[in-house]
JSON list of C-alpha atoms in Angstrom, two decimals:
[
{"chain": "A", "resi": 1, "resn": "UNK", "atom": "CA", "xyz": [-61.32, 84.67, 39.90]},
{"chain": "A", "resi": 2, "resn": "UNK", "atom": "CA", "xyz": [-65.11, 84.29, 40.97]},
{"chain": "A", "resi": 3, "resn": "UNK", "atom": "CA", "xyz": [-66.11, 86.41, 43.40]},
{"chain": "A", "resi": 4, "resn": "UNK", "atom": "CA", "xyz": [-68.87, 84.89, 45.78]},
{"chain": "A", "resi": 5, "resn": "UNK", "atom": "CA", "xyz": [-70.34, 86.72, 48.67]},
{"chain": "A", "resi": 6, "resn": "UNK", "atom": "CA", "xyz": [-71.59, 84.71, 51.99]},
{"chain": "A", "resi": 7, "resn": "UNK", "atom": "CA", "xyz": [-74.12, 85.74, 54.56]},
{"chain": "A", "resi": 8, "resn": "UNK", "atom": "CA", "xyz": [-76.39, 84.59, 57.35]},
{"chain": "A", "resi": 9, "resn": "UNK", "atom": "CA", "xyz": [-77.69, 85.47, 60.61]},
{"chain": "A", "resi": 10, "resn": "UNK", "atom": "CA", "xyz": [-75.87, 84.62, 63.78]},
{"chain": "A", "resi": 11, "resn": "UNK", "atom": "CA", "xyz": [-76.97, 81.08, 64.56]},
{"chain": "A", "resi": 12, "resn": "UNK", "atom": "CA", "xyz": [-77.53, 80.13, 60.77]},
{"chain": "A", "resi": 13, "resn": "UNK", "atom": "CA", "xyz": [-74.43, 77.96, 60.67]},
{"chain": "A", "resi": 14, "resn": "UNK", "atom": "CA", "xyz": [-72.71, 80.22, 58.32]},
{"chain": "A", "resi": 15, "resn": "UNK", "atom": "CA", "xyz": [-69.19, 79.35, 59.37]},
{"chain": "A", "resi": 16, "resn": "UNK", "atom": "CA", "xyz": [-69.46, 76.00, 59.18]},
{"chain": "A", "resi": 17, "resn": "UNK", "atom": "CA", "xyz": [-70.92, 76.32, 55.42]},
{"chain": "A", "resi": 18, "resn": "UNK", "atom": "CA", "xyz": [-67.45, 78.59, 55.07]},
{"chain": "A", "resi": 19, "resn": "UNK", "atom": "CA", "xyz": [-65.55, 75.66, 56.29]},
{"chain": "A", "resi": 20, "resn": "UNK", "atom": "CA", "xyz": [-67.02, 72.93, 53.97]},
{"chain": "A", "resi": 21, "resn": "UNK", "atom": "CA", "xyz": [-66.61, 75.12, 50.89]},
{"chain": "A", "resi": 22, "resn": "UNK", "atom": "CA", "xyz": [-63.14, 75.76, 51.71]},
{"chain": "A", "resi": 23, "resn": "UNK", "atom": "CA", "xyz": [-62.67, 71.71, 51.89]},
{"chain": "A", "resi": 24, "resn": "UNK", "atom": "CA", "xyz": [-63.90, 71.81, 48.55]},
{"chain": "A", "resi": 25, "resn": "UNK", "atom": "CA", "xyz": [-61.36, 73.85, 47.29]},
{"chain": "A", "resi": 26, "resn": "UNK", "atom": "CA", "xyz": [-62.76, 77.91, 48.01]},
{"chain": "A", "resi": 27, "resn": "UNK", "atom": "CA", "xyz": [-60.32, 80.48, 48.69]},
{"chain": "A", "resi": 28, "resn": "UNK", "atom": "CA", "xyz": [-62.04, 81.91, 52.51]},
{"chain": "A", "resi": 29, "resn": "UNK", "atom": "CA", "xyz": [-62.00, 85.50, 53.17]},
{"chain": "A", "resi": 30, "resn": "UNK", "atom": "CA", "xyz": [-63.38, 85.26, 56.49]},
{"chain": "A", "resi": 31, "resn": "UNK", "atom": "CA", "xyz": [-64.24, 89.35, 57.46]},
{"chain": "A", "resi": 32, "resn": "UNK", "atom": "CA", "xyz": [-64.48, 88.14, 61.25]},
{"chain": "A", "resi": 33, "resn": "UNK", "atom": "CA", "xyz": [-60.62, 86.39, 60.97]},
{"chain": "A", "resi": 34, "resn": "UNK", "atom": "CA", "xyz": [-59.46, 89.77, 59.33]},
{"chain": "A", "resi": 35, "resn": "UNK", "atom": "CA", "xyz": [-60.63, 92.07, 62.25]},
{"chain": "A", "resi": 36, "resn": "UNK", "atom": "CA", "xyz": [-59.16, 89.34, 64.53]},
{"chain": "A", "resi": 37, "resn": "UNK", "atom": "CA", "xyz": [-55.87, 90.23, 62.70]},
{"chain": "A", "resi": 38, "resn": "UNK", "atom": "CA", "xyz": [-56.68, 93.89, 62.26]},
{"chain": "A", "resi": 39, "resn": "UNK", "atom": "CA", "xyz": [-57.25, 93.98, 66.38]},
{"chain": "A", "resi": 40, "resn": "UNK", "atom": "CA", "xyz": [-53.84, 92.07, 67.65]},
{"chain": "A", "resi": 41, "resn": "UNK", "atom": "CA", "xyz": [-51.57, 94.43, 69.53]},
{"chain": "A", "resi": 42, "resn": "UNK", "atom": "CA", "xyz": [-49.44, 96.85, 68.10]},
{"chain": "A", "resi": 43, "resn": "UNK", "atom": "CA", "xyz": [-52.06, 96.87, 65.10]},
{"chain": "A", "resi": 44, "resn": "UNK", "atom": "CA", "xyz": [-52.67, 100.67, 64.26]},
{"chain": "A", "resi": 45, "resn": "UNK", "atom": "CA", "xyz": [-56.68, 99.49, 64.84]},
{"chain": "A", "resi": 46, "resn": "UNK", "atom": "CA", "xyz": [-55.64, 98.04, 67.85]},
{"chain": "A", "resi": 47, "resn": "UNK", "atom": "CA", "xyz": [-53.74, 101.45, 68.85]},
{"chain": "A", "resi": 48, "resn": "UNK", "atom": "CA", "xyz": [-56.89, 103.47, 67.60]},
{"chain": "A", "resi": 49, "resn": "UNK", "atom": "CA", "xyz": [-59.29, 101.43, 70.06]},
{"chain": "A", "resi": 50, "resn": "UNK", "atom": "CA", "xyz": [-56.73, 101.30, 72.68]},
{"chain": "A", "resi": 51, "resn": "UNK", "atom": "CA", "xyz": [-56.89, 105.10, 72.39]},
{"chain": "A", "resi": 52, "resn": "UNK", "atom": "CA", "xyz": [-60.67, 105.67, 72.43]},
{"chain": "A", "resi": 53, "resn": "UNK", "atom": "CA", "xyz": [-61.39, 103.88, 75.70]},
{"chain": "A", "resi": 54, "resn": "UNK", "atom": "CA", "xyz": [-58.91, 103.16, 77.52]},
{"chain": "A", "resi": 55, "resn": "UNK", "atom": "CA", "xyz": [-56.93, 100.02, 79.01]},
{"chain": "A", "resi": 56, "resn": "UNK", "atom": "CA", "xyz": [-60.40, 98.82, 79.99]},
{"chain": "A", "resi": 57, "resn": "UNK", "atom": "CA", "xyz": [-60.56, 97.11, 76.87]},
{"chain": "A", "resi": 58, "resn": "UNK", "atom": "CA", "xyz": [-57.46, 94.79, 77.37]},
{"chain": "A", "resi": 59, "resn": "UNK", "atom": "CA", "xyz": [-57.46, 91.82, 79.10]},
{"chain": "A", "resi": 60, "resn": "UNK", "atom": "CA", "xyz": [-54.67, 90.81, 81.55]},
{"chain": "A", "resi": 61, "resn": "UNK", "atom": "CA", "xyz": [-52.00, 89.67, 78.84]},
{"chain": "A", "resi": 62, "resn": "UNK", "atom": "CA", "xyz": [-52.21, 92.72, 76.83]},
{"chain": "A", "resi": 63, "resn": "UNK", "atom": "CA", "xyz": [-54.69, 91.63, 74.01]},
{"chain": "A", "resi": 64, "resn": "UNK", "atom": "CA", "xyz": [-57.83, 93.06, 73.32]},
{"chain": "A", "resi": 65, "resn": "UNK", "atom": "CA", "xyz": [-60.84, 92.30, 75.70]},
{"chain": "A", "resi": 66, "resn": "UNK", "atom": "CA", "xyz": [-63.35, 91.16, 73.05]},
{"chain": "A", "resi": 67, "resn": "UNK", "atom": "CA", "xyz": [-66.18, 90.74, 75.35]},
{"chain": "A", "resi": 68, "resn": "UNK", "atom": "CA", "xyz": [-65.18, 93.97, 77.19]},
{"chain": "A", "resi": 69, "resn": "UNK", "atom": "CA", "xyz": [-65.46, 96.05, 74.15]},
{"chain": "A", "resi": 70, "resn": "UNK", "atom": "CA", "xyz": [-68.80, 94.50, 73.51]},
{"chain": "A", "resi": 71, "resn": "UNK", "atom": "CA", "xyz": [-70.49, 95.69, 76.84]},
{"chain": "A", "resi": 72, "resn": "UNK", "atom": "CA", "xyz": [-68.83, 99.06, 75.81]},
{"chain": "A", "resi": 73, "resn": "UNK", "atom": "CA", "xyz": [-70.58, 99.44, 72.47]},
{"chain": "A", "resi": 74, "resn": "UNK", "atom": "CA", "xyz": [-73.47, 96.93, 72.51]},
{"chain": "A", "resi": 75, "resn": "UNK", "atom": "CA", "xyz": [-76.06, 99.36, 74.14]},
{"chain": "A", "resi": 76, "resn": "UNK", "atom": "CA", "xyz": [-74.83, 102.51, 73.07]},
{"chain": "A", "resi": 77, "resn": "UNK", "atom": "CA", "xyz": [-75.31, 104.17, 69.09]},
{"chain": "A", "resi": 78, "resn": "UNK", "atom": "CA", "xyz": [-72.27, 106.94, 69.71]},
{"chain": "A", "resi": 79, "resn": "UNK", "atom": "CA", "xyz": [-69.43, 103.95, 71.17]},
{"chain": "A", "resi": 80, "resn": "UNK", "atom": "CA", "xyz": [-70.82, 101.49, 68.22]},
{"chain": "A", "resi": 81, "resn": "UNK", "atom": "CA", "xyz": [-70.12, 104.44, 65.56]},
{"chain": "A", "resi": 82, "resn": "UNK", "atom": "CA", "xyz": [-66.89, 105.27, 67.22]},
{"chain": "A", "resi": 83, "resn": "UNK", "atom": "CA", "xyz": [-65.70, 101.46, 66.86]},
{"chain": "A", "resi": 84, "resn": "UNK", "atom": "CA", "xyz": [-67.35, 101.53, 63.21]},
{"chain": "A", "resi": 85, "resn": "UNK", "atom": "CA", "xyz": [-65.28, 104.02, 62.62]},
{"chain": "A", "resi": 86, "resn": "UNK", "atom": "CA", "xyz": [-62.23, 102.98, 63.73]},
{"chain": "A", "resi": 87, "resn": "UNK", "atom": "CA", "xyz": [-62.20, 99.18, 62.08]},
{"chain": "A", "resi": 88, "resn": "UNK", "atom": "CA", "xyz": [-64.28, 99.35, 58.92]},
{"chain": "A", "resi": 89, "resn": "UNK", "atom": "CA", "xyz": [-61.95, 101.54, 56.62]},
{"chain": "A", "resi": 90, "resn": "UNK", "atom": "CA", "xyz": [-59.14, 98.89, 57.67]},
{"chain": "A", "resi": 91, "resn": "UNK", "atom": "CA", "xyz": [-61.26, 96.01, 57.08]},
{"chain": "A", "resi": 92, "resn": "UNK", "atom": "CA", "xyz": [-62.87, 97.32, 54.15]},
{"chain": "A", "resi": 93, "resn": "UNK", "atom": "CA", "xyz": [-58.71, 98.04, 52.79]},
{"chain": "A", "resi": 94, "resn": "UNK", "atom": "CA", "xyz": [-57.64, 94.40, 53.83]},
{"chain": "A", "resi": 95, "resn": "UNK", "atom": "CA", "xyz": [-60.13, 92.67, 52.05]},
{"chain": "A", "resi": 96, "resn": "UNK", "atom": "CA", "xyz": [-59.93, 94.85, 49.30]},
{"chain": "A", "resi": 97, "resn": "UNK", "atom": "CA", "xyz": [-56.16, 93.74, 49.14]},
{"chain": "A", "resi": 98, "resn": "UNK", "atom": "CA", "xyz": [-56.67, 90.26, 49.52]},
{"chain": "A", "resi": 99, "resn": "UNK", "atom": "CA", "xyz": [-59.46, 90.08, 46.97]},
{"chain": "A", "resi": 100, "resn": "UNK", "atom": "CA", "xyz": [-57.14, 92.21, 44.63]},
{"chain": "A", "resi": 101, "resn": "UNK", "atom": "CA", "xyz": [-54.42, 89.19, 45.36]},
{"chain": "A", "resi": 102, "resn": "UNK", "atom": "CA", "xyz": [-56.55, 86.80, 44.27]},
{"chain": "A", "resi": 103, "resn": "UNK", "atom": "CA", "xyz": [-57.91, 88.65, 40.63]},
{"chain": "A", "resi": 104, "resn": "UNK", "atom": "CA", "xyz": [-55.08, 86.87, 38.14]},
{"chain": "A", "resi": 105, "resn": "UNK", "atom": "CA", "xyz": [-56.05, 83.38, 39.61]},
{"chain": "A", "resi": 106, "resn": "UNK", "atom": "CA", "xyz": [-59.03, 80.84, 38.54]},
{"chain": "A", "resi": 107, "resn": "UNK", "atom": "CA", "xyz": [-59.59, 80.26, 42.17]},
{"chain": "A", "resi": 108, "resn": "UNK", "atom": "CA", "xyz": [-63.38, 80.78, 44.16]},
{"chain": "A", "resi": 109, "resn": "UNK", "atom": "CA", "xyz": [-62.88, 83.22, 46.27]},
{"chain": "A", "resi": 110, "resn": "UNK", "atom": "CA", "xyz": [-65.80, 83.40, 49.19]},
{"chain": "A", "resi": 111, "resn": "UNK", "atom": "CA", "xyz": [-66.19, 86.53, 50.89]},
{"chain": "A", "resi": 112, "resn": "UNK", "atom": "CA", "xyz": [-67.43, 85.35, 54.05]},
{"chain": "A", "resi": 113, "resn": "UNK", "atom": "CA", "xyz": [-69.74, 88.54, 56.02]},
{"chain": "A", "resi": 114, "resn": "UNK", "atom": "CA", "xyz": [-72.27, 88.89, 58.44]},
{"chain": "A", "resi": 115, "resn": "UNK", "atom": "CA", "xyz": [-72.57, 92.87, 57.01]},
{"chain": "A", "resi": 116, "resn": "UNK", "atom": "CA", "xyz": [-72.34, 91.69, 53.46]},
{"chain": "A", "resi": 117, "resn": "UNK", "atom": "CA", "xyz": [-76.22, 92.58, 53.45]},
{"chain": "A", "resi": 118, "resn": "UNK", "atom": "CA", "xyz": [-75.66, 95.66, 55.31]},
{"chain": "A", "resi": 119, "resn": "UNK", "atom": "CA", "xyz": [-73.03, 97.26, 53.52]},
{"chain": "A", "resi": 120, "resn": "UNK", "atom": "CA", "xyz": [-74.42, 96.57, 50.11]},
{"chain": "A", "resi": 121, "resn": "UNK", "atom": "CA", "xyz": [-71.89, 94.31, 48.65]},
{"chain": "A", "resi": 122, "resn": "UNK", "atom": "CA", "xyz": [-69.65, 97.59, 48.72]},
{"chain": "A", "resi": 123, "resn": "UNK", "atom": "CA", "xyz": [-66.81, 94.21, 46.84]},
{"chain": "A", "resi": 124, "resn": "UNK", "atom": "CA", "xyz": [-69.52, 93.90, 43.80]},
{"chain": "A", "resi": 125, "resn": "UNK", "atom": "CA", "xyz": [-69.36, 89.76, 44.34]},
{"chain": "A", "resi": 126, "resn": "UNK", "atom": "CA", "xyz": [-71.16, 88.72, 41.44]},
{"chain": "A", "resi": 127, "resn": "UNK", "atom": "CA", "xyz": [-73.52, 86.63, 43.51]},
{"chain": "A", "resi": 128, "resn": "UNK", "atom": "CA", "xyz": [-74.24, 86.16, 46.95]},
{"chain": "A", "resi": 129, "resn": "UNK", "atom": "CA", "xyz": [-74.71, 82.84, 49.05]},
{"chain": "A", "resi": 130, "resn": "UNK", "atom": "CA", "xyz": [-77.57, 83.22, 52.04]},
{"chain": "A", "resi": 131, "resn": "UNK", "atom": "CA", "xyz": [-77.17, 80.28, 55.14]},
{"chain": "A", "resi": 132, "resn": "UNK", "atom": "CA", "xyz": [-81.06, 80.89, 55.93]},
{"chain": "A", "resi": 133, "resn": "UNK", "atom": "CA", "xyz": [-82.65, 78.82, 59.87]},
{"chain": "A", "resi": 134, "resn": "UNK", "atom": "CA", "xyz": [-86.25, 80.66, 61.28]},
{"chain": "A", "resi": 135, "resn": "UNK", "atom": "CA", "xyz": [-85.33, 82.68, 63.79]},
{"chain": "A", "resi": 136, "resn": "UNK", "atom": "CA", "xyz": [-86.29, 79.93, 66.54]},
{"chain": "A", "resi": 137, "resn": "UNK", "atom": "CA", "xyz": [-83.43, 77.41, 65.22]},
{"chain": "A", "resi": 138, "resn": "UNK", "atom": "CA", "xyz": [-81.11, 80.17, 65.22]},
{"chain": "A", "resi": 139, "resn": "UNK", "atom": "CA", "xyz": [-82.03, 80.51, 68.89]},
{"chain": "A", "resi": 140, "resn": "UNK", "atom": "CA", "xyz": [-81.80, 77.29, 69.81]},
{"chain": "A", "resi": 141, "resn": "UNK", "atom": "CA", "xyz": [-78.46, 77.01, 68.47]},
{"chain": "A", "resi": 142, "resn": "UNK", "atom": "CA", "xyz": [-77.66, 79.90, 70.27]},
{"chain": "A", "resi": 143, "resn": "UNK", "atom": "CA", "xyz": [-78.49, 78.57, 73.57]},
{"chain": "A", "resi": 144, "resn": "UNK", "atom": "CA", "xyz": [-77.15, 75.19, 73.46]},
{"chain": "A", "resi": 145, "resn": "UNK", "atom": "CA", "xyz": [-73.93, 75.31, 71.69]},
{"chain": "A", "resi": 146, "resn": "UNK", "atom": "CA", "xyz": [-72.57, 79.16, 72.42]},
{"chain": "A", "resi": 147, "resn": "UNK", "atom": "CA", "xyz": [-74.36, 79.16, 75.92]},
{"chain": "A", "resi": 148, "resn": "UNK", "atom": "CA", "xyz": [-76.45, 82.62, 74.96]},
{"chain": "A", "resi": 149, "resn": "UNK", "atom": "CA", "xyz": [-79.64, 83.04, 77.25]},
{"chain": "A", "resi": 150, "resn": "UNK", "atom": "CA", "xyz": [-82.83, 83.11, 75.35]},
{"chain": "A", "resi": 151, "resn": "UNK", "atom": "CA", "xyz": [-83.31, 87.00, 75.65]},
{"chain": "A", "resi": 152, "resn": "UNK", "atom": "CA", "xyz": [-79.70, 87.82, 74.47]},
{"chain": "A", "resi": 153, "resn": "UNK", "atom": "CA", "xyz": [-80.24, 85.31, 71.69]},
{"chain": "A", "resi": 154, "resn": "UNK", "atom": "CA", "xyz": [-83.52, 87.23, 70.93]},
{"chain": "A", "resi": 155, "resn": "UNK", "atom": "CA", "xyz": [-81.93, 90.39, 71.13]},
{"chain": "A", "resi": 156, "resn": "UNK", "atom": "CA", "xyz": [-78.82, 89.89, 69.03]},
{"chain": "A", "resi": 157, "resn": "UNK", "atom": "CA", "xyz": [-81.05, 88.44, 66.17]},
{"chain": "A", "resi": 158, "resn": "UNK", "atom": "CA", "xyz": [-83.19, 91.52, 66.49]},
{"chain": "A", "resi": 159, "resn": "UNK", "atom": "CA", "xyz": [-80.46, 93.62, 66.07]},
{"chain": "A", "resi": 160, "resn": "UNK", "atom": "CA", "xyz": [-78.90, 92.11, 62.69]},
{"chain": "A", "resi": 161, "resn": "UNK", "atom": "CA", "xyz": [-80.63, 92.80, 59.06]},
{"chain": "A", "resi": 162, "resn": "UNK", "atom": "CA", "xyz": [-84.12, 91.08, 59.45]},
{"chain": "A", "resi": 163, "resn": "UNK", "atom": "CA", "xyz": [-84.15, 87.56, 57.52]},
{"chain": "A", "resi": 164, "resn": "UNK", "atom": "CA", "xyz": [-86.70, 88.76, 54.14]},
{"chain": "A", "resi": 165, "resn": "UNK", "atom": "CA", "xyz": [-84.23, 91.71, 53.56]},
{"chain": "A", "resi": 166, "resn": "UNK", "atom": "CA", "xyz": [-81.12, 88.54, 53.34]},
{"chain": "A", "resi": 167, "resn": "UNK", "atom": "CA", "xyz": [-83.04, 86.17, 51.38]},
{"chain": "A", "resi": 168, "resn": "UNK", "atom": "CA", "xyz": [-83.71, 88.87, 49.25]},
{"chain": "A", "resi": 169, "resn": "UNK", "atom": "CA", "xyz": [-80.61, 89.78, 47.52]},
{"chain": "A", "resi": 170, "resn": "UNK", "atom": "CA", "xyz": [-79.67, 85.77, 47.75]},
{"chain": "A", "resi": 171, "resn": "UNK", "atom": "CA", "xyz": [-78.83, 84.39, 44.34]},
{"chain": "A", "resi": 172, "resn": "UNK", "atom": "CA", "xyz": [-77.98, 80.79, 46.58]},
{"chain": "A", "resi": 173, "resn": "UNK", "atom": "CA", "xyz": [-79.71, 79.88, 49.53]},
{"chain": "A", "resi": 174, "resn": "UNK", "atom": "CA", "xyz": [-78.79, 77.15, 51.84]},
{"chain": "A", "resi": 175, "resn": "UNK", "atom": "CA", "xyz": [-81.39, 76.10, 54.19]},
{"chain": "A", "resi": 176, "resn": "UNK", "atom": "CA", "xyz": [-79.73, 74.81, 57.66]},
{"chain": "A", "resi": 177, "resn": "UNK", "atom": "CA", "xyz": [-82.55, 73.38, 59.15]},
{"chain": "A", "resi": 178, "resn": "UNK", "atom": "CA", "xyz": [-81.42, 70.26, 58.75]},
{"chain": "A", "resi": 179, "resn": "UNK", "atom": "CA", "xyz": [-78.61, 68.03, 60.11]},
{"chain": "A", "resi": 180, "resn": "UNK", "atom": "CA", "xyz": [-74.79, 68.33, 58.70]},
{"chain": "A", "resi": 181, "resn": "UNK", "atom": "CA", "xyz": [-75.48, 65.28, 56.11]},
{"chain": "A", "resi": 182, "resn": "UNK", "atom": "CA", "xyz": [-78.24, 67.38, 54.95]},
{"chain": "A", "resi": 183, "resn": "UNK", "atom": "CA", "xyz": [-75.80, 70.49, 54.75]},
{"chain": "A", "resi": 184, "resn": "UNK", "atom": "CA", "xyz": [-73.04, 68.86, 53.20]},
{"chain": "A", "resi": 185, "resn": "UNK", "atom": "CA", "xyz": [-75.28, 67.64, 50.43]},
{"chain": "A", "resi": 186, "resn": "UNK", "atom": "CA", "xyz": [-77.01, 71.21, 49.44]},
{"chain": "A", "resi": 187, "resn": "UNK", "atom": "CA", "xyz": [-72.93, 72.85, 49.72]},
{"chain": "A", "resi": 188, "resn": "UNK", "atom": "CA", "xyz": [-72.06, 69.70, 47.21]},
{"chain": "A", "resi": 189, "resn": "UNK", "atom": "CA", "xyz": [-75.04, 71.03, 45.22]},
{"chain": "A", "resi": 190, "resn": "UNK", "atom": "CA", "xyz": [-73.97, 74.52, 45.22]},
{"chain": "A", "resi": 191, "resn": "UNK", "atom": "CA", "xyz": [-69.98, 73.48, 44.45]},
{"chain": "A", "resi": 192, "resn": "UNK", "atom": "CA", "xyz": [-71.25, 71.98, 41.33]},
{"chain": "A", "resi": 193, "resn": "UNK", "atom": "CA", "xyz": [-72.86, 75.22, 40.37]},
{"chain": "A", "resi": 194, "resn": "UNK", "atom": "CA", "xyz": [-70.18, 77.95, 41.45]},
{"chain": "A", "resi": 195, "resn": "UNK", "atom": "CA", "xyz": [-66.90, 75.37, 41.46]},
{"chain": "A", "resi": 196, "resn": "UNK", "atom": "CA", "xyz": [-64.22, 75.17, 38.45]}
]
């Protein structure tokens, strides 16, 4: 198994780079997908939320207001902790199992994390892949294809690991300035180098 870590800013495009590695033949550990999973109903996460605040946090069928939660914790250092709390020994447990799955194979396994930077590669991936856009691309996108305004675009950029600190520990950097021809042929590059 090679273990590759992959990061970016929201609005850098780093899902879609996810998506065209796994078409080349990556096994995808997508963090986000696992707390989807960790957060379904009945879910001892789910429970533990469910517990902290409240059937505020649920929308009408009984699933997990996602937005809802957000208000809840966005603005405020104690609720953020609290959730923290609650879903990063899980997630950090999942992925640890599904990594562990993987060890006996020959596969690439991509560990696909916005907090990858954060945490300090706390899965020791033996490199880590960086989806780099300037901060005004990364707004742009943003606003025109997840319908953020320009301050909450701002905001949520400002609040993430600032961009130098990323490129940083990058040992791959994909710059997604460009159009998806332009991406494809950099994540082609890249296969060659980290692809069996």
């Amino acid at each position: 198994m090679r273990l590759v870590g992959l990061t970016g800013g929201i609005g850098s495009g780093k899902s879609t780079v996810s998506s065209l590695l796994a078409e080349r033949g990556a096994v995808i550990i997508d963090a986000d997908a696992v707390v989807r999973e960790l957060q379904e109903p009945g879910q001892p996460v789910f429970d533990a939320m469910l517990s902290r605040w409240g059937e505020r946090i649920l929308q009408a069928d009984g699933s997990l207001d996602r937005k809802g939660v957000a208000a809840i914790v966005f603005n405020d250092e104690v609720e953020l902790r609290a959730l923290e709390n609650i879903v990063h020994p899980a997630l950090r447990s999942e992925i640890q199992r599904r990594i562990e799955a993987q060890r006996p194979t020959d596969h690439v396994v991509v560990l696909d994390m916005a907090l990858l930077t954060e945490k300090a590669n706390p899965y020791d991936a033996g490199e880590i892949i960086v989806v780099d856009v300037p901060p005004d691309v990364a707004v742009a996108r943003l606003v025109s294809r997840r319908g953020f305004s320009v301050e909450d675009a701002k905001r949520r950029i400002t609040a993430q690991v600032e961009r130098a600190e990323r490129l940083a520990i990058a040992d791959h950097v994909i710059d997604n300035r460009g159009d998806l021809a332009d991406l494809e042929h950099q994540v082609d590059d890249l296969w060659r180098v980290i692809g069996r």
